Amino acid sequence: MIRPDFYPFPVKSKNDWLEQIHQDLKGKDFEKTLVKKVWGEISQQPIYHSEDLDSNPQPMTFHPPSQIPGLSPRLWFNAVSIYPSDSSIANKEILEVLQNGADALIIHASGNEDWEKILKDILLPYISLYILPEKNPREVRKTFFEYISTIELAATELQGGFLNSPFDEVFGSKIRLSESVKYFDSEFNNWKSYPNFSPLVLNFARYRNSGGTGIQELSYGFGELIEFMSSISDEKSTLQDVFSRIGIHSTVAGDHFPEIAKLKALRKIWAMIGAKFEIESNPSNLQLLVSTSTWSKSLIDKNTNLIRDSYEAISGILGGCNCIWVRPIQGRDASNLEKRVARNISSILKEESYLDKVMDPSAGSYYLEKLQKQIEDAVQNRIAEIENEGGWEKAFQERQIHQQIRAQRLKTQEAVSNSEISKIGANKFKAQGKLIDNLPAKDFSEEESELIETRATALLETQNHS
């Protein structure tokens, strides 16, 4: 036990610290000099104190304890993307990455996959498998279900899910949400025998990667969850089963500490929404896939993206992801080196930074605890506004979601273009001469009903290539 007089310093209140800060500012305006805005809504103070918290902070639990003795208290999967245009080549790549640090797969599917060849010799009980339908999503589901039904695999040993939801179907298409919800409701019955595989993973990341803030991401993402849960059977047993098996895909961009607080707030709000539907839900039971963001990356000075990937992965892990997906900026066209670096980030954070030794390392930080509570309050208020105005579907049909995301996107892109927001390598400390290594500019087009991934530096990139 530490003696009360072990630290021979008088206890200081928050007002004591603020008085000292005002003296040090020597007449400068406190708000203008030191107070910043997180996502344009939450005031970020220069200091935080125990007086800022309503109660003593407690660490969160991001998953149940492992049943395997000797493992670290904090566990997460390390996911890599696989593009199976050739089944044999894809299988070879999968075997290689699983032997070199990866233990989760994101398979980008189009509906004509030969699953038997792609997953040959893959020990599914020991990995997490996510299927991302890029084309023909219902055909992808059908063929994968047929494959899984024919192999010798205990139902509890299939882990992962489909990165696909009824809301993905209505963005950029003429499919009615009610029809899509009906189809996905039936999918839960099809996959009922596989309790650890999510038939539906909501794509919260869509809103962040297309230019929205972290608060908009959670608000509209949870709007989707509420819309879906309100549209299916109201039998309690059905609601409990469906809610517990819905996964969430979020993303982390360049706002390191706010992104940590955002992910922790996400778990808390998920449990709160479950309680509203009279569903027993513990924040640790949510299956949370977190990817590094495309929004935060830049085609200018491409190698700086490797640094961004690193601290975004740290945010994802400290924020409580169950699976981290470091996405190379060139995606399908990424070089072997870029893929390897992306795959190794998680391993380095585990084996060299020891982020797996403590369940919730950020617990107890006055700053993060206060920021998390502020994000929770802001998101709950926004959700209430969405519901009071008719819900997610009405906001989608009237394009309110699109208008707000696009307005925020343009505001940020203009701020980056004018150097009001710093982007290292893009508008600050730019490479010169032989060090210049930019990626080709990409055309961007978006249908009225779509929200397409883009970058905060997109406007600057256009100017750079003109």
Short mmCIF file of C-alpha atoms in Angstrom, two decimals:
data_model
loop_
_atom_site.label_atom_id
_atom_site.label_comp_id
_atom_site.label_asym_id
_atom_site.label_seq_id
_atom_site.Cartn_x
_atom_site.Cartn_y
_atom_site.Cartn_z
CA MET A 1 0.00 0.00 0.00
CA ILE A 2 1.32 3.48 -0.90
CA ARG A 3 1.67 5.76 2.11
CA PRO A 4 -0.47 8.92 1.95
CA ASP A 5 2.69 11.09 2.18
CA PHE A 6 4.62 9.14 -0.49
CA TYR A 7 4.21 11.99 -2.99
CA PRO A 8 5.19 15.20 -1.14
CA PHE A 9 3.15 17.49 -3.38
CA PRO A 10 0.03 19.39 -2.37
CA VAL A 11 -3.19 18.29 -4.09
CA LYS A 12 -4.18 20.73 -6.84
CA SER A 13 -7.73 21.35 -7.98
CA LYS A 14 -8.60 21.98 -11.60
CA ASN A 15 -9.05 25.67 -10.86
CA ASP A 16 -5.49 25.79 -9.49
CA TRP A 17 -4.18 24.41 -12.77
CA LEU A 18 -6.32 26.77 -14.84
CA GLU A 19 -5.10 29.77 -12.88
CA GLN A 20 -1.50 28.75 -13.59
CA ILE A 21 -2.28 28.33 -17.29
CA HIS A 22 -3.82 31.81 -17.48
CA GLN A 23 -0.69 33.25 -15.87
CA ASP A 24 1.53 31.44 -18.38
CA LEU A 25 -0.55 32.70 -21.32
CA LYS A 26 0.34 36.28 -20.34
CA GLY A 27 -2.85 37.81 -21.68
CA LYS A 28 -3.47 35.50 -24.64
CA ASP A 29 -7.04 34.31 -25.13
CA PHE A 30 -7.48 30.92 -23.43
CA GLU A 31 -10.18 29.60 -25.78
CA LYS A 32 -8.50 30.69 -29.02
CA THR A 33 -5.04 29.56 -27.96
CA LEU A 34 -5.58 26.23 -26.27
CA VAL A 35 -9.12 24.91 -26.83
CA LYS A 36 -9.58 22.81 -29.97
CA LYS A 37 -12.62 21.17 -31.54
CA VAL A 38 -12.93 17.43 -32.09
CA TRP A 39 -14.90 16.82 -35.30
CA GLY A 40 -16.20 20.36 -35.10
CA GLU A 41 -18.48 19.58 -32.15
CA ILE A 42 -16.63 18.64 -28.97
CA SER A 43 -14.37 21.09 -27.17
CA GLN A 44 -10.97 19.61 -26.36
CA GLN A 45 -9.49 21.26 -23.30
CA PRO A 46 -5.74 21.69 -22.65
CA ILE A 47 -5.98 19.81 -19.34
CA TYR A 48 -8.26 17.23 -17.77
CA HIS A 49 -8.70 16.49 -14.08
CA SER A 50 -10.44 13.90 -11.92
CA GLU A 51 -13.07 16.59 -11.33
CA ASP A 52 -14.12 16.19 -14.99
CA LEU A 53 -15.37 12.66 -14.39
CA ASP A 54 -18.71 11.74 -12.84
CA SER A 55 -17.34 8.53 -11.30
CA ASN A 56 -14.15 6.51 -10.96
CA PRO A 57 -13.23 5.13 -14.39
CA GLN A 58 -13.32 1.37 -14.86
CA PRO A 59 -11.50 -0.64 -17.56
CA MET A 60 -13.62 -2.11 -20.34
CA THR A 61 -13.59 -5.74 -21.45
CA PHE A 62 -13.49 -6.18 -25.21
CA HIS A 63 -13.99 -9.94 -25.35
CA PRO A 64 -14.57 -12.89 -23.02
CA PRO A 65 -11.46 -14.55 -21.55
CA SER A 66 -9.73 -17.07 -23.80
CA GLN A 67 -10.45 -20.74 -23.09
CA ILE A 68 -6.88 -21.59 -24.11
CA PRO A 69 -4.43 -21.39 -21.16
CA GLY A 70 -1.36 -19.21 -21.53
CA LEU A 71 -2.69 -16.68 -24.03
CA SER A 72 -2.41 -12.95 -23.37
CA PRO A 73 -5.41 -11.21 -21.78
CA ARG A 74 -5.99 -9.06 -24.90
CA LEU A 75 -6.73 -10.90 -28.14
CA TRP A 76 -7.45 -9.71 -31.65
CA PHE A 77 -7.33 -11.15 -35.17
CA ASN A 78 -5.02 -9.74 -37.86
CA ALA A 79 -6.90 -9.59 -41.19
CA VAL A 80 -5.59 -9.31 -44.75
CA SER A 81 -7.43 -8.81 -48.05
CA ILE A 82 -7.60 -11.60 -50.62
CA TYR A 83 -8.78 -11.00 -54.21
CA PRO A 84 -9.48 -14.48 -55.65
CA SER A 85 -9.55 -13.80 -59.39
CA ASP A 86 -7.63 -17.09 -59.76
CA SER A 87 -8.60 -19.74 -57.19
CA SER A 88 -5.25 -21.57 -57.12
CA ILE A 89 -3.21 -18.37 -56.83
CA ALA A 90 -5.55 -17.10 -54.10
CA ASN A 91 -5.16 -20.35 -52.17
CA LYS A 92 -1.37 -20.10 -52.38
CA GLU A 93 -1.48 -16.51 -51.13
CA ILE A 94 -3.81 -17.44 -48.25
CA LEU A 95 -1.50 -20.23 -47.09
CA GLU A 96 1.46 -17.86 -47.24
CA VAL A 97 -0.14 -15.04 -45.24
CA LEU A 98 -1.51 -17.44 -42.60
CA GLN A 99 2.01 -18.75 -42.08
CA ASN A 100 3.40 -15.23 -41.77
CA GLY A 101 1.37 -13.32 -39.21
CA ALA A 102 -2.23 -13.20 -40.45
CA ASP A 103 -5.02 -15.15 -38.77
CA ALA A 104 -8.05 -13.56 -40.45
CA LEU A 105 -9.07 -13.20 -44.09
CA ILE A 106 -11.17 -10.60 -45.92
CA ILE A 107 -12.13 -12.35 -49.16
CA HIS A 108 -13.40 -9.94 -51.82
CA ALA A 109 -15.96 -12.07 -53.65
CA SER A 110 -18.04 -11.65 -56.82
CA GLY A 111 -20.25 -14.77 -56.89
CA ASN A 112 -18.27 -17.10 -59.14
CA GLU A 113 -15.74 -18.32 -56.56
CA ASP A 114 -14.60 -21.93 -56.35
CA TRP A 115 -14.58 -22.04 -52.57
CA GLU A 116 -13.20 -25.57 -52.42
CA LYS A 117 -10.06 -24.51 -54.29
CA ILE A 118 -9.71 -21.15 -52.58
CA LEU A 119 -9.92 -22.61 -49.07
CA LYS A 120 -8.08 -25.86 -49.75
CA ASP A 121 -5.95 -26.95 -46.74
CA ILE A 122 -7.14 -23.93 -44.72
CA LEU A 123 -7.87 -24.82 -41.07
CA LEU A 124 -11.02 -22.74 -40.60
CA PRO A 125 -11.39 -23.38 -36.84
CA TYR A 126 -8.18 -21.41 -36.21
CA ILE A 127 -8.92 -18.28 -38.25
CA SER A 128 -11.60 -15.65 -38.68
CA LEU A 129 -13.13 -15.54 -42.17
CA TYR A 130 -14.96 -12.51 -43.55
CA ILE A 131 -16.62 -12.49 -46.96
CA LEU A 132 -16.89 -9.07 -48.64
CA PRO A 133 -19.25 -9.29 -51.66
CA GLU A 134 -18.13 -6.74 -54.26
CA LYS A 135 -20.62 -8.03 -56.87
CA ASN A 136 -23.68 -10.29 -56.78
CA PRO A 137 -23.91 -10.36 -52.96
CA ARG A 138 -26.77 -12.83 -52.79
CA GLU A 139 -25.03 -15.24 -55.13
CA VAL A 140 -21.89 -14.95 -52.99
CA ARG A 141 -23.92 -15.88 -49.91
CA LYS A 142 -25.59 -18.79 -51.70
CA THR A 143 -22.39 -20.37 -53.03
CA PHE A 144 -20.51 -19.95 -49.75
CA PHE A 145 -23.37 -21.49 -47.76
CA GLU A 146 -23.44 -24.46 -50.16
CA TYR A 147 -19.70 -24.92 -49.68
CA ILE A 148 -19.77 -24.70 -45.88
CA SER A 149 -22.68 -27.16 -45.74
CA THR A 150 -20.64 -29.83 -47.51
CA ILE A 151 -17.39 -29.79 -45.49
CA GLU A 152 -16.58 -31.42 -42.19
CA LEU A 153 -16.63 -28.49 -39.79
CA ALA A 154 -18.27 -28.16 -36.41
CA ALA A 155 -20.83 -25.36 -36.56
CA THR A 156 -19.19 -23.51 -33.68
CA GLU A 157 -15.81 -23.51 -35.44
CA LEU A 158 -16.77 -21.11 -38.24
CA GLN A 159 -15.84 -17.57 -37.17
CA GLY A 160 -16.24 -14.27 -39.01
CA GLY A 161 -19.16 -13.07 -41.10
CA PHE A 162 -20.46 -11.42 -44.25
CA LEU A 163 -19.39 -7.78 -44.68
CA ASN A 164 -22.76 -7.05 -46.19
CA SER A 165 -26.11 -5.70 -45.02
CA PRO A 166 -29.46 -4.53 -46.44
CA PHE A 167 -28.15 -0.97 -46.23
CA ASP A 168 -25.28 -1.83 -48.55
CA GLU A 169 -27.89 -2.99 -51.05
CA VAL A 170 -29.92 0.23 -51.04
CA PHE A 171 -26.94 2.58 -51.43
CA GLY A 172 -26.50 3.09 -55.15
CA SER A 173 -29.37 0.82 -56.21
CA LYS A 174 -33.16 0.79 -56.58
CA ILE A 175 -33.70 -2.08 -54.15
CA ARG A 176 -36.31 -1.26 -51.53
CA LEU A 177 -35.07 -1.44 -47.95
CA SER A 178 -38.12 -3.44 -46.82
CA GLU A 179 -37.43 -6.14 -49.42
CA SER A 180 -33.74 -6.28 -48.49
CA VAL A 181 -34.51 -6.48 -44.76
CA LYS A 182 -36.87 -9.39 -45.42
CA TYR A 183 -34.12 -11.25 -47.29
CA PHE A 184 -31.53 -10.66 -44.55
CA ASP A 185 -34.00 -11.67 -41.85
CA SER A 186 -34.30 -15.05 -43.59
CA GLU A 187 -30.50 -15.27 -43.77
CA PHE A 188 -30.34 -15.43 -39.98
CA ASN A 189 -32.42 -18.61 -40.15
CA ASN A 190 -30.11 -20.08 -42.80
CA TRP A 191 -27.04 -19.46 -40.64
CA LYS A 192 -28.67 -20.25 -37.31
CA SER A 193 -26.50 -23.34 -36.84
CA TYR A 194 -23.31 -21.21 -36.98
CA PRO A 195 -23.44 -19.08 -33.80
CA ASN A 196 -19.99 -17.49 -34.26
CA PHE A 197 -20.55 -16.39 -37.85
CA SER A 198 -22.36 -13.08 -38.44
CA PRO A 199 -24.83 -13.20 -41.35
CA LEU A 200 -24.90 -9.41 -41.27
CA VAL A 201 -22.08 -6.95 -40.51
CA LEU A 202 -23.12 -3.31 -40.56
CA ASN A 203 -20.78 -1.02 -42.46
CA PHE A 204 -20.34 1.95 -40.13
CA ALA A 205 -17.07 2.66 -41.97
CA ARG A 206 -18.99 3.84 -45.04
CA TYR A 207 -19.80 7.19 -43.42
CA ARG A 208 -16.25 7.89 -42.20
CA ASN A 209 -14.50 6.79 -45.40
CA SER A 210 -16.78 8.96 -47.52
CA GLY A 211 -15.92 12.08 -45.52
CA GLY A 212 -18.06 12.12 -42.39
CA THR A 213 -16.90 12.67 -38.83
CA GLY A 214 -16.64 9.99 -36.16
CA ILE A 215 -19.88 11.26 -34.63
CA GLN A 216 -21.69 11.03 -37.97
CA GLU A 217 -20.29 7.53 -38.47
CA LEU A 218 -21.75 6.24 -35.20
CA SER A 219 -25.01 8.17 -35.51
CA TYR A 220 -25.92 6.91 -38.97
CA GLY A 221 -24.43 3.47 -38.31
CA PHE A 222 -26.59 2.99 -35.24
CA GLY A 223 -29.48 4.43 -37.24
CA GLU A 224 -29.07 1.39 -39.51
CA LEU A 225 -29.05 -0.97 -36.52
CA ILE A 226 -32.22 0.54 -35.07
CA GLU A 227 -33.94 0.49 -38.48
CA PHE A 228 -33.14 -3.20 -38.98
CA MET A 229 -34.12 -4.29 -35.46
CA SER A 230 -37.39 -2.33 -35.73
CA SER A 231 -38.27 -4.04 -39.02
CA ILE A 232 -37.97 -7.71 -38.00
CA SER A 233 -40.01 -10.00 -35.77
CA ASP A 234 -40.76 -8.57 -32.35
CA GLU A 235 -40.50 -11.95 -30.62
CA LYS A 236 -37.98 -11.53 -27.83
CA SER A 237 -36.09 -14.75 -28.62
CA THR A 238 -35.72 -13.71 -32.26
CA LEU A 239 -34.57 -10.21 -31.38
CA GLN A 240 -32.03 -11.58 -28.91
CA ASP A 241 -30.58 -14.03 -31.44
CA VAL A 242 -30.41 -11.50 -34.28
CA PHE A 243 -28.98 -8.63 -32.22
CA SER A 244 -26.26 -10.78 -30.67
CA ARG A 245 -25.08 -11.97 -34.10
CA ILE A 246 -24.95 -8.62 -35.91
CA GLY A 247 -21.34 -7.52 -36.31
CA ILE A 248 -20.06 -3.99 -36.88
CA HIS A 249 -17.31 -2.80 -39.21
CA SER A 250 -15.91 0.55 -38.10
CA THR A 251 -12.82 2.43 -39.25
CA VAL A 252 -10.15 4.60 -37.66
CA ALA A 253 -8.78 7.70 -39.37
CA GLY A 254 -6.09 10.18 -38.36
CA ASP A 255 -7.61 11.54 -35.13
CA HIS A 256 -5.70 9.18 -32.85
CA PHE A 257 -7.19 9.77 -29.39
CA PRO A 258 -10.74 10.62 -30.54
CA GLU A 259 -10.79 7.39 -32.56
CA ILE A 260 -9.89 5.37 -29.44
CA ALA A 261 -12.68 7.06 -27.50
CA LYS A 262 -15.07 6.61 -30.45
CA LEU A 263 -14.63 2.83 -30.55
CA LYS A 264 -15.09 2.48 -26.81
CA ALA A 265 -18.20 4.68 -27.01
CA LEU A 266 -19.45 2.47 -29.85
CA ARG A 267 -19.50 -0.58 -27.57
CA LYS A 268 -21.31 1.29 -24.82
CA ILE A 269 -23.99 2.66 -27.16
CA TRP A 270 -24.46 -0.77 -28.79
CA ALA A 271 -25.33 -2.20 -25.36
CA MET A 272 -27.63 0.75 -24.62
CA ILE A 273 -29.56 0.16 -27.85
CA GLY A 274 -29.87 -3.53 -26.97
CA ALA A 275 -31.39 -2.55 -23.64
CA LYS A 276 -33.96 -0.38 -25.48
CA PHE A 277 -35.12 -3.53 -27.29
CA GLU A 278 -35.13 -5.41 -23.95
CA ILE A 279 -32.16 -7.49 -25.09
CA GLU A 280 -29.46 -8.70 -22.71
CA SER A 281 -26.25 -7.31 -24.17
CA ASN A 282 -22.78 -6.90 -22.70
CA PRO A 283 -20.37 -4.55 -24.51
CA SER A 284 -17.76 -7.32 -24.55
CA ASN A 285 -20.00 -9.53 -26.70
CA LEU A 286 -19.99 -7.22 -29.72
CA GLN A 287 -17.89 -8.50 -32.63
CA LEU A 288 -16.10 -5.39 -33.85
CA LEU A 289 -14.02 -5.38 -37.03
CA VAL A 290 -11.93 -2.23 -37.40
CA SER A 291 -10.11 -1.20 -40.57
CA THR A 292 -7.64 1.58 -41.24
CA SER A 293 -9.33 4.40 -43.11
CA THR A 294 -9.15 5.29 -46.79
CA TRP A 295 -10.30 8.83 -45.93
CA SER A 296 -7.08 9.61 -44.06
CA LYS A 297 -4.73 8.42 -46.81
CA SER A 298 -3.17 10.42 -49.64
CA LEU A 299 -2.00 9.73 -53.19
CA ILE A 300 0.67 12.38 -52.62
CA ASP A 301 3.87 10.97 -51.06
CA LYS A 302 2.42 7.45 -50.80
CA ASN A 303 4.93 6.18 -48.23
CA THR A 304 3.55 8.44 -45.49
CA ASN A 305 0.47 6.22 -45.60
CA LEU A 306 2.50 3.46 -43.93
CA ILE A 307 2.96 5.70 -40.89
CA ARG A 308 -0.74 6.55 -40.89
CA ASP A 309 -1.60 2.86 -41.00
CA SER A 310 0.57 2.25 -37.94
CA TYR A 311 -0.99 4.79 -35.59
CA GLU A 312 -4.48 4.04 -36.89
CA ALA A 313 -3.93 0.36 -36.05
CA ILE A 314 -2.86 1.43 -32.56
CA SER A 315 -6.12 3.38 -32.21
CA GLY A 316 -8.11 0.37 -33.38
CA ILE A 317 -6.46 -2.00 -30.92
CA LEU A 318 -6.57 0.37 -27.93
CA GLY A 319 -10.20 1.15 -28.83
CA GLY A 320 -11.14 -2.50 -28.50
CA CYS A 321 -11.31 -4.11 -31.95
CA ASN A 322 -11.76 -7.88 -32.16
CA CYS A 323 -10.16 -7.89 -35.60
CA ILE A 324 -7.83 -5.29 -37.12
CA TRP A 325 -7.73 -4.91 -40.90
CA VAL A 326 -4.84 -2.76 -42.15
CA ARG A 327 -5.82 -1.83 -45.70
CA PRO A 328 -3.01 -1.07 -48.20
CA ILE A 329 -3.93 2.14 -50.05
CA GLN A 330 -3.54 0.50 -53.46
CA GLY A 331 -5.93 -2.29 -52.55
CA ARG A 332 -6.04 -4.95 -55.26
CA ASP A 333 -2.96 -3.42 -56.92
CA ALA A 334 -0.83 -3.24 -53.77
CA SER A 335 2.75 -4.45 -54.10
CA ASN A 336 4.01 -7.46 -52.16
CA LEU A 337 6.02 -5.09 -49.97
CA GLU A 338 2.99 -2.94 -49.17
CA LYS A 339 0.94 -6.05 -48.31
CA ARG A 340 3.71 -7.36 -46.11
CA VAL A 341 4.09 -4.08 -44.21
CA ALA A 342 0.32 -3.89 -43.67
CA ARG A 343 0.25 -7.47 -42.41
CA ASN A 344 3.20 -6.98 -40.05
CA ILE A 345 1.87 -3.88 -38.26
CA SER A 346 -0.42 -5.93 -36.03
CA SER A 347 2.36 -8.41 -35.25
CA ILE A 348 4.75 -5.61 -34.25
CA LEU A 349 2.14 -3.99 -32.00
CA LYS A 350 1.62 -7.35 -30.32
CA GLU A 351 5.11 -8.83 -30.18
CA GLU A 352 7.20 -5.65 -29.75
CA SER A 353 4.83 -3.03 -28.30
CA TYR A 354 3.04 -5.55 -26.04
CA LEU A 355 -0.42 -4.09 -26.59
CA ASP A 356 -1.81 -7.57 -25.87
CA LYS A 357 -0.60 -7.60 -22.25
CA VAL A 358 -3.41 -5.42 -20.84
CA MET A 359 -7.08 -5.58 -21.78
CA ASP A 360 -7.76 -1.82 -21.72
CA PRO A 361 -4.53 0.25 -21.50
CA SER A 362 -6.29 3.57 -22.07
CA ALA A 363 -8.65 3.14 -19.10
CA GLY A 364 -8.28 5.80 -16.43
CA SER A 365 -7.06 8.59 -18.70
CA TYR A 366 -9.04 11.64 -17.63
CA TYR A 367 -8.87 12.98 -21.20
CA LEU A 368 -10.06 9.81 -22.92
CA GLU A 369 -12.71 8.99 -20.32
CA LYS A 370 -14.20 12.49 -20.62
CA LEU A 371 -13.94 12.45 -24.42
CA GLN A 372 -15.65 9.07 -24.58
CA LYS A 373 -18.56 10.35 -22.49
CA GLN A 374 -18.86 13.45 -24.69
CA ILE A 375 -18.93 11.30 -27.83
CA GLU A 376 -21.56 9.03 -26.28
CA ASP A 377 -23.75 12.04 -25.46
CA ALA A 378 -23.29 13.63 -28.90
CA VAL A 379 -24.13 10.38 -30.72
CA GLN A 380 -27.17 9.66 -28.56
CA ASN A 381 -28.49 13.17 -29.20
CA ARG A 382 -27.96 12.74 -32.95
CA ILE A 383 -29.67 9.34 -32.94
CA ALA A 384 -32.64 10.88 -31.11
CA GLU A 385 -32.86 13.58 -33.79
CA ILE A 386 -32.79 10.97 -36.58
CA GLU A 387 -35.53 8.92 -34.92
CA ASN A 388 -37.69 11.95 -34.12
CA GLU A 389 -37.53 12.99 -37.77
CA GLY A 390 -38.69 9.60 -39.06
CA GLY A 391 -35.69 7.29 -38.75
CA TRP A 392 -32.76 6.24 -40.91
CA GLU A 393 -34.83 5.17 -43.93
CA LYS A 394 -36.56 8.53 -44.22
CA ALA A 395 -33.23 10.37 -43.85
CA PHE A 396 -31.84 8.14 -46.62
CA GLN A 397 -34.79 8.60 -48.97
CA GLU A 398 -34.75 12.37 -48.53
CA ARG A 399 -30.94 12.34 -48.99
CA GLN A 400 -30.37 14.09 -45.67
CA ILE A 401 -27.61 11.60 -44.88
CA HIS A 402 -25.90 12.22 -48.21
CA GLN A 403 -26.16 16.01 -47.88
CA GLN A 404 -24.62 16.10 -44.43
CA ILE A 405 -21.79 13.69 -45.23
CA ARG A 406 -20.97 15.50 -48.50
CA ALA A 407 -21.05 18.90 -46.79
CA GLN A 408 -18.61 17.68 -44.13
CA ARG A 409 -16.45 16.04 -46.82
CA LEU A 410 -16.13 19.25 -48.84
CA LYS A 411 -15.43 21.31 -45.71
CA THR A 412 -12.55 19.03 -44.73
CA GLN A 413 -11.13 18.75 -48.25
CA GLU A 414 -11.11 22.53 -48.64
CA ALA A 415 -9.42 22.90 -45.24
CA VAL A 416 -6.69 20.45 -46.32
CA SER A 417 -6.32 22.19 -49.67
CA ASN A 418 -5.88 25.55 -47.89
CA SER A 419 -3.43 24.02 -45.36
CA GLU A 420 -5.81 24.77 -42.49
CA ILE A 421 -5.52 21.06 -41.67
CA SER A 422 -2.01 19.63 -41.87
CA LYS A 423 -1.32 16.46 -43.84
CA ILE A 424 2.34 15.49 -43.64
CA GLY A 425 3.75 14.81 -47.09
CA ALA A 426 0.72 16.29 -48.82
CA ASN A 427 0.59 19.95 -47.71
CA LYS A 428 3.35 20.00 -45.06
CA PHE A 429 6.96 18.85 -45.40
CA LYS A 430 6.39 17.77 -48.99
CA ALA A 431 8.93 15.53 -50.69
CA GLN A 432 11.28 17.23 -53.12
CA GLY A 433 13.24 16.09 -56.18
CA LYS A 434 14.05 12.40 -56.32
CA LEU A 435 12.09 11.75 -53.13
CA ILE A 436 8.75 12.53 -54.79
CA ASP A 437 6.74 9.30 -55.00
CA ASN A 438 3.08 9.98 -55.74
CA LEU A 439 0.34 7.64 -56.89
CA PRO A 440 -1.68 8.46 -60.04
CA ALA A 441 -4.74 10.65 -59.56
CA LYS A 442 -8.09 8.84 -59.45
CA ASP A 443 -11.35 9.95 -61.01
CA PHE A 444 -14.19 10.31 -58.52
CA SER A 445 -17.85 10.02 -59.37
CA GLU A 446 -20.82 9.34 -57.14
CA GLU A 447 -24.46 8.63 -57.93
CA GLU A 448 -27.14 10.56 -56.07
CA SER A 449 -27.88 7.63 -53.76
CA GLU A 450 -24.26 6.60 -53.20
CA LEU A 451 -21.61 7.42 -50.64
CA ILE A 452 -18.24 6.46 -52.15
CA GLU A 453 -14.91 6.16 -50.36
CA THR A 454 -12.58 9.07 -51.01
CA ARG A 455 -9.75 11.00 -49.31
CA ALA A 456 -9.41 14.23 -47.37
CA THR A 457 -6.57 15.13 -49.76
CA ALA A 458 -8.62 14.48 -52.95
CA LEU A 459 -9.05 18.19 -53.81
CA LEU A 460 -5.36 18.82 -53.15
CA GLU A 461 -4.44 15.83 -55.34
CA THR A 462 -6.47 17.27 -58.22
CA GLN A 463 -4.66 20.58 -57.90
CA ASN A 464 -1.32 18.79 -57.65
CA HIS A 465 -1.88 16.91 -60.94
CA SER A 466 -3.39 19.84 -62.89
#
